[in-house]
């Protein structure tokens, strides 16, 4: 049953790697040690080994030879430890800001969304199915928690402040200097019929998709076909609508869709394509050509300014967190970690 595969190889490798690393440590009875103290938190050797093993497994799944992956990860050990220290600082900042409940709510909502997508009645039934497929729900929850915590802290403490800082005058000046960035891009509006694998005969389902495309190109009403065949979310309400997006954004974020609709005219139906969970039949509802004329849009300008300033602002924010924290690195690992972890602080001092 091809359920939940879209969660991705990373989540699966995280679960597998963590359990394997634990087994290895148990078998050899490795005594753990503290690699770094971060205020009241610690980063242990066992946690670093698990992280390294996860990355190795991920690289192997991407096609890299295991020995090459292990060499690659070993060379990145200092960077990995530095990242774990920064991650611990962000987790501690989240506790200070009191946003853990929001993070947990986000994670719970993601699990509920998956549950509904696969027509399961309870979260327990979802967890059972995930375990059958080798995905540990708790390990996945831990991965998502770290991601969500990092994102929420940076969004609140960095992104939102950059977004709202520019005045009306600042926005106008930026727009005038960067008009080419605000020219109207080519956009497309799409709808789709989605056929879930869900344990079905995939060969038969692909044949069904081909027949649907032939019928649609022969005049079959697309909306009617969506209502009769699509297994996407809330079909009676959405009627398969995917909304509008710039072609550039599609190419960057959803390349499979961009490739499918390339050259398809308004009213046309793309060749079906599939992913891990099902088959997509896309209808091009509308297209809007690109234009060299720039139009002022406050939100777009604020976002553009934020994107420009965000990388440096995040570095400054993390450097301030480190400056205000007690960080002690084990002498064995200090030569690997310090040059990376405190690179921004050193650069700032040398610039003065």
Coordinates of C-alpha atoms in Angstrom, one line a residue:
X1 CA 0.0 0.0 0.0
X2 CA 1.7 3.2 -1.2
X3 CA 0.4 5.3 1.7
X4 CA 2.4 8.1 3.3
X5 CA 5.4 7.8 0.9
X6 CA 5.3 11.5 0.2
X7 CA 6.5 12.1 3.7
X8 CA 9.9 11.5 2.0
X9 CA 13.1 9.6 2.1
X10 CA 14.5 12.0 4.8
X11 CA 11.8 11.1 7.3
X12 CA 12.3 7.4 6.6
X13 CA 16.0 7.6 6.8
X14 CA 15.8 9.5 10.1
X15 CA 13.8 6.7 11.6
X16 CA 16.0 3.9 10.3
X17 CA 19.2 5.7 11.1
X18 CA 18.1 6.6 14.7
X19 CA 17.1 3.0 15.4
X20 CA 20.3 1.6 13.9
X21 CA 22.5 4.0 15.7
X22 CA 20.8 3.1 19.0
X23 CA 21.3 -0.6 18.3
X24 CA 25.0 -0.1 17.5
X25 CA 25.5 1.9 20.7
X26 CA 23.7 -0.7 22.8
X27 CA 25.7 -3.5 21.3
X28 CA 29.1 -1.8 21.8
X29 CA 28.0 -0.2 25.1
X30 CA 29.6 3.2 24.1
X31 CA 29.8 5.6 27.0
X32 CA 28.3 8.9 25.9
X33 CA 30.1 12.2 26.3
X34 CA 29.1 15.8 26.2
X35 CA 30.5 17.5 23.1
X36 CA 29.0 20.9 23.9
X37 CA 27.1 22.6 26.7
X38 CA 24.6 25.3 25.5
X39 CA 23.3 27.1 28.6
X40 CA 21.3 24.4 30.4
X41 CA 21.3 22.1 27.4
X42 CA 23.9 19.6 26.1
X43 CA 24.8 18.1 22.8
X44 CA 26.1 14.6 23.2
X45 CA 28.3 12.4 21.1
X46 CA 25.5 9.9 20.5
X47 CA 23.2 12.6 19.1
X48 CA 25.9 13.7 16.7
X49 CA 26.5 10.1 15.6
X50 CA 22.8 9.7 14.9
X51 CA 22.7 12.9 12.9
X52 CA 25.8 11.8 10.9
X53 CA 24.3 8.4 10.2
X54 CA 21.0 10.0 9.0
X55 CA 22.9 12.2 6.5
X56 CA 24.9 9.2 5.3
X57 CA 21.8 7.1 4.7
X58 CA 20.1 10.0 2.9
X59 CA 23.1 10.5 0.6
X60 CA 23.2 6.7 -0.1
X61 CA 19.5 6.9 -1.0
X62 CA 20.3 9.7 -3.4
X63 CA 22.8 7.4 -5.2
X64 CA 26.1 8.2 -3.4
X65 CA 28.4 5.3 -2.5
X66 CA 28.3 4.6 1.3
X67 CA 32.1 5.1 1.7
X68 CA 31.9 8.4 -0.2
X69 CA 28.9 9.5 1.9
X70 CA 30.8 8.6 5.1
X71 CA 33.8 10.6 4.0
X72 CA 31.7 13.6 3.0
X73 CA 29.9 13.6 6.4
X74 CA 33.1 13.1 8.3
X75 CA 34.6 16.2 6.6
X76 CA 31.4 18.1 7.6
X77 CA 31.5 17.1 11.3
X78 CA 32.5 20.6 12.6
X79 CA 29.7 22.2 10.6
X80 CA 27.2 19.6 11.8
X81 CA 28.1 20.3 15.5
X82 CA 27.9 24.1 14.9
X83 CA 24.4 23.6 13.4
X84 CA 23.3 21.5 16.3
X85 CA 24.5 24.3 18.7
X86 CA 22.5 26.9 16.8
X87 CA 19.5 24.6 16.7
X88 CA 19.7 24.2 20.5
X89 CA 19.8 28.0 20.9
X90 CA 16.7 28.3 18.8
X91 CA 14.9 25.7 20.8
X92 CA 15.8 27.5 24.0
X93 CA 14.6 30.8 22.5
X94 CA 11.3 29.2 21.6
X95 CA 10.8 28.2 25.2
X96 CA 11.6 31.7 26.3
X97 CA 9.0 33.1 23.8
X98 CA 6.5 30.5 24.9
X99 CA 5.7 29.3 21.4
X100 CA 6.0 25.5 22.1
X101 CA 2.2 25.1 22.1
X102 CA 2.0 26.7 18.7
X103 CA 4.6 24.4 17.4
X104 CA 2.8 21.3 18.7
X105 CA -0.5 22.6 17.3
X106 CA 1.2 22.9 13.8
X107 CA 2.6 19.3 14.1
X108 CA -0.8 17.9 15.2
X109 CA -2.5 19.7 12.3
X110 CA 0.0 18.1 9.8
X111 CA -0.8 14.6 11.2
X112 CA -4.6 15.3 11.0
X113 CA -4.2 16.5 7.4
X114 CA -2.4 13.3 6.4
X115 CA -5.1 11.2 8.3
X116 CA -7.9 12.9 6.4
X117 CA -6.0 12.7 3.0
X118 CA -5.9 8.9 3.4
X119 CA -9.5 8.7 4.7
X120 CA -8.4 7.3 8.0
X121 CA -10.8 7.6 11.0
X122 CA -8.2 8.1 13.8
X123 CA -4.6 9.2 14.4
X124 CA -4.0 5.8 15.9
X125 CA -4.9 4.1 12.7
X126 CA -2.5 6.5 10.8
X127 CA 0.3 5.7 13.3
X128 CA -0.3 1.9 12.7
X129 CA 0.0 2.3 9.0
X130 CA 3.1 4.5 9.3
X131 CA 4.8 1.9 11.5
X132 CA 3.9 -0.8 8.9
X133 CA 5.8 1.2 6.3
X134 CA 8.9 1.7 8.6
X135 CA 8.1 5.3 9.5
X136 CA 8.2 6.0 13.3
X137 CA 5.6 8.7 14.0
X138 CA 7.5 9.9 17.1
X139 CA 10.8 10.3 15.1
X140 CA 8.9 12.1 12.4
X141 CA 7.3 14.3 15.0
X142 CA 10.7 15.1 16.4
X143 CA 12.0 16.1 13.0
X144 CA 9.0 18.3 12.3
X145 CA 9.2 19.9 15.8
X146 CA 12.8 21.0 15.2
X147 CA 11.9 22.4 11.8
X148 CA 8.8 24.2 13.1
X149 CA 10.6 25.6 16.1
X150 CA 13.4 27.0 14.0
X151 CA 10.9 28.5 11.5
X152 CA 8.7 30.1 14.1
X153 CA 11.5 31.7 16.0
X154 CA 13.1 33.1 12.9
X155 CA 9.8 34.3 11.6
X156 CA 8.9 36.1 14.8
X157 CA 12.3 37.5 15.7
X158 CA 13.8 38.2 12.3
X159 CA 11.5 38.0 9.3
X160 CA 8.5 39.9 10.7
X161 CA 10.8 42.7 11.9
X162 CA 12.4 43.1 8.5
X163 CA 9.0 42.9 6.8
X164 CA 7.4 45.7 8.8
X165 CA 10.5 48.0 9.3
X166 CA 10.4 49.9 5.8
X167 CA 8.3 53.0 5.7
X168 CA 6.1 54.0 2.8
X169 CA 9.0 56.2 1.5
X170 CA 11.4 53.3 1.8
X171 CA 9.1 51.0 -0.2
X172 CA 8.6 53.6 -3.0
X173 CA 12.4 54.2 -3.3
X174 CA 13.1 50.5 -3.4
X175 CA 10.4 49.9 -6.0
X176 CA 11.8 52.7 -8.2
X177 CA 15.3 51.3 -8.0
X178 CA 14.2 47.7 -8.7
X179 CA 11.3 48.0 -11.1
X180 CA 12.4 45.1 -13.2
X181 CA 11.9 42.8 -10.3
X182 CA 8.2 43.8 -10.1
X183 CA 7.3 43.3 -13.8
X184 CA 4.4 41.0 -14.3
X185 CA 5.5 37.4 -14.7
X186 CA 3.9 34.8 -16.8
X187 CA 1.2 33.1 -14.7
X188 CA -1.1 30.1 -15.1
X189 CA -4.3 28.9 -13.5
X190 CA -4.8 25.2 -13.2
X191 CA -7.2 22.5 -12.1
X192 CA -6.6 18.8 -11.7
X193 CA -8.0 15.3 -11.4
X194 CA -6.1 13.3 -8.8
X195 CA -6.2 9.5 -8.7
X196 CA -4.7 8.0 -5.5
X197 CA -2.7 4.8 -5.7
X198 CA -3.8 3.7 -2.2
X199 CA -3.2 0.0 -2.8
X200 CA -4.9 -0.1 -6.2
X201 CA -3.5 -1.7 -9.3
X202 CA -1.1 1.0 -10.6
X203 CA -1.0 -0.3 -14.1
X204 CA -4.8 -0.2 -14.3
X205 CA -4.9 3.3 -12.7
X206 CA -2.4 4.6 -15.3
X207 CA -4.6 3.2 -18.1
X208 CA -7.6 4.9 -16.5
X209 CA -5.6 8.2 -16.5
X210 CA -4.7 7.8 -20.2
X211 CA -8.3 7.1 -21.1
X212 CA -9.5 10.1 -19.1
X213 CA -7.1 12.4 -20.9
X214 CA -8.2 11.1 -24.3
X215 CA -11.9 11.6 -23.3
X216 CA -11.2 15.1 -22.0
X217 CA -9.3 16.1 -25.2
X218 CA -12.3 14.6 -27.1
X219 CA -14.7 17.0 -25.4
X220 CA -15.6 15.5 -22.0
X221 CA -16.4 18.2 -19.5
X222 CA -13.5 18.6 -17.1
X223 CA -15.5 19.8 -14.1
X224 CA -17.9 16.9 -14.4
X225 CA -14.9 14.5 -14.7
X226 CA -13.3 16.0 -11.6
X227 CA -16.5 15.4 -9.5
X228 CA -16.8 11.8 -10.8
X229 CA -13.2 10.8 -10.6
X230 CA -10.9 13.0 -8.5
X231 CA -9.8 11.9 -5.0
X232 CA -8.2 15.2 -4.0
X233 CA -9.2 17.2 -0.9
X234 CA -12.7 18.8 -0.7
X235 CA -13.5 18.1 -4.3
X236 CA -17.2 19.2 -4.1
X237 CA -16.1 22.6 -3.0
X238 CA -12.9 23.2 -5.0
X239 CA -13.9 21.2 -8.1
X240 CA -10.2 20.4 -8.5
X241 CA -9.0 24.0 -8.7
X242 CA -5.3 24.6 -7.9
X243 CA -5.5 28.3 -8.2
X244 CA -3.0 30.6 -10.0
X245 CA 0.8 30.8 -9.8
X246 CA 3.6 32.3 -11.7
X247 CA 5.3 29.9 -14.1
X248 CA 8.7 30.8 -12.5
X249 CA 7.4 29.8 -9.0
X250 CA 6.1 26.5 -10.5
X251 CA 9.4 25.7 -12.0
X252 CA 11.2 26.4 -8.7
X253 CA 8.7 24.7 -6.3
X254 CA 6.7 22.3 -8.3
X255 CA 8.8 21.3 -11.4
X256 CA 6.6 18.3 -12.2
X257 CA 3.6 20.6 -12.8
X258 CA 5.7 23.1 -14.7
X259 CA 7.0 20.4 -17.0
X260 CA 3.5 18.9 -17.5
X261 CA 1.9 22.2 -18.6
X262 CA 4.8 23.4 -20.7
X263 CA 3.3 24.3 -24.1
X264 CA -0.3 23.4 -23.1
X265 CA -2.7 26.0 -24.3
X266 CA -5.7 27.4 -22.3
X267 CA -8.4 24.7 -22.1
X268 CA -5.9 22.0 -22.8
X269 CA -5.1 18.9 -20.7
X270 CA -1.5 17.9 -19.9
X271 CA -0.1 14.4 -20.1
X272 CA -0.7 12.6 -16.8
X273 CA 2.2 12.4 -14.4
X274 CA 2.5 10.6 -11.1
X275 CA 4.3 11.0 -7.8
X276 CA 4.6 8.7 -4.7
X277 CA 0.9 8.9 -3.8
X278 CA -1.0 9.1 -7.1
X279 CA -1.5 10.4 -10.6
X280 CA -2.2 14.0 -11.6
X281 CA -4.2 15.1 -14.7
X282 CA -3.8 18.9 -15.1
X283 CA -6.1 21.2 -17.0
X284 CA -4.9 24.7 -17.9
X285 CA -7.7 27.0 -17.1
X286 CA -6.0 30.3 -18.0
X287 CA -2.7 31.8 -18.9
X288 CA -1.4 35.4 -18.4
X289 CA 1.5 36.5 -20.5
X290 CA 4.5 38.2 -18.9
X291 CA 4.8 42.0 -19.2
X292 CA 7.7 44.4 -18.8
X293 CA 5.4 46.9 -17.1
X294 CA 6.1 47.1 -13.4
X295 CA 3.2 47.6 -10.9
X296 CA 3.7 48.8 -7.3
X297 CA 2.4 46.2 -4.8
X298 CA 3.3 47.0 -1.1
X299 CA 3.3 43.3 -0.1
X300 CA 5.5 42.3 -3.0
X301 CA 8.0 45.1 -2.2
X302 CA 8.1 44.2 1.5
X303 CA 8.7 40.6 0.6
X304 CA 11.5 41.5 -1.8
X305 CA 13.2 43.7 0.8
X306 CA 12.9 40.9 3.3
X307 CA 14.5 38.4 1.0
X308 CA 17.4 40.7 0.4
X309 CA 18.1 41.4 4.1
X310 CA 17.1 38.0 5.6
X311 CA 20.4 36.0 5.2
X312 CA 22.5 38.7 6.9
X313 CA 19.8 39.4 9.5
X314 CA 19.6 35.7 10.5
X315 CA 23.4 35.6 10.9
X316 CA 23.3 38.6 13.2
X317 CA 20.4 37.2 15.2
X318 CA 22.2 33.9 15.8
X319 CA 25.4 35.6 16.6
X320 CA 23.6 37.7 19.3
X321 CA 22.1 34.4 20.7
X322 CA 25.5 33.0 21.0
X323 CA 26.9 36.1 22.5
X324 CA 24.3 36.1 25.2
X325 CA 24.7 32.4 25.9
X326 CA 27.0 30.1 27.8
X327 CA 28.6 27.8 25.2
X328 CA 31.3 25.4 26.2
X329 CA 32.8 23.1 23.6
X330 CA 34.7 19.9 24.5
X331 CA 38.4 20.5 23.8
X332 CA 38.5 17.5 21.5
X333 CA 36.0 19.2 19.1
X334 CA 36.8 22.9 19.6
X335 CA 39.3 23.1 16.7
X336 CA 36.6 21.7 14.4
X337 CA 33.7 23.8 15.6
X338 CA 34.9 27.2 16.8
X339 CA 36.1 28.5 13.4
X340 CA 32.7 27.7 11.9
X341 CA 30.4 28.6 14.8
X342 CA 32.0 31.9 15.6
X343 CA 33.0 33.0 12.0
X344 CA 30.5 35.8 11.9
X345 CA 31.6 37.2 15.3
X346 CA 35.3 37.2 14.1
X347 CA 34.3 38.9 10.9
X348 CA 32.5 41.6 12.8
X349 CA 35.4 42.3 15.0
X350 CA 37.9 42.4 12.1
X351 CA 35.7 44.9 10.3
X352 CA 35.7 47.3 13.2

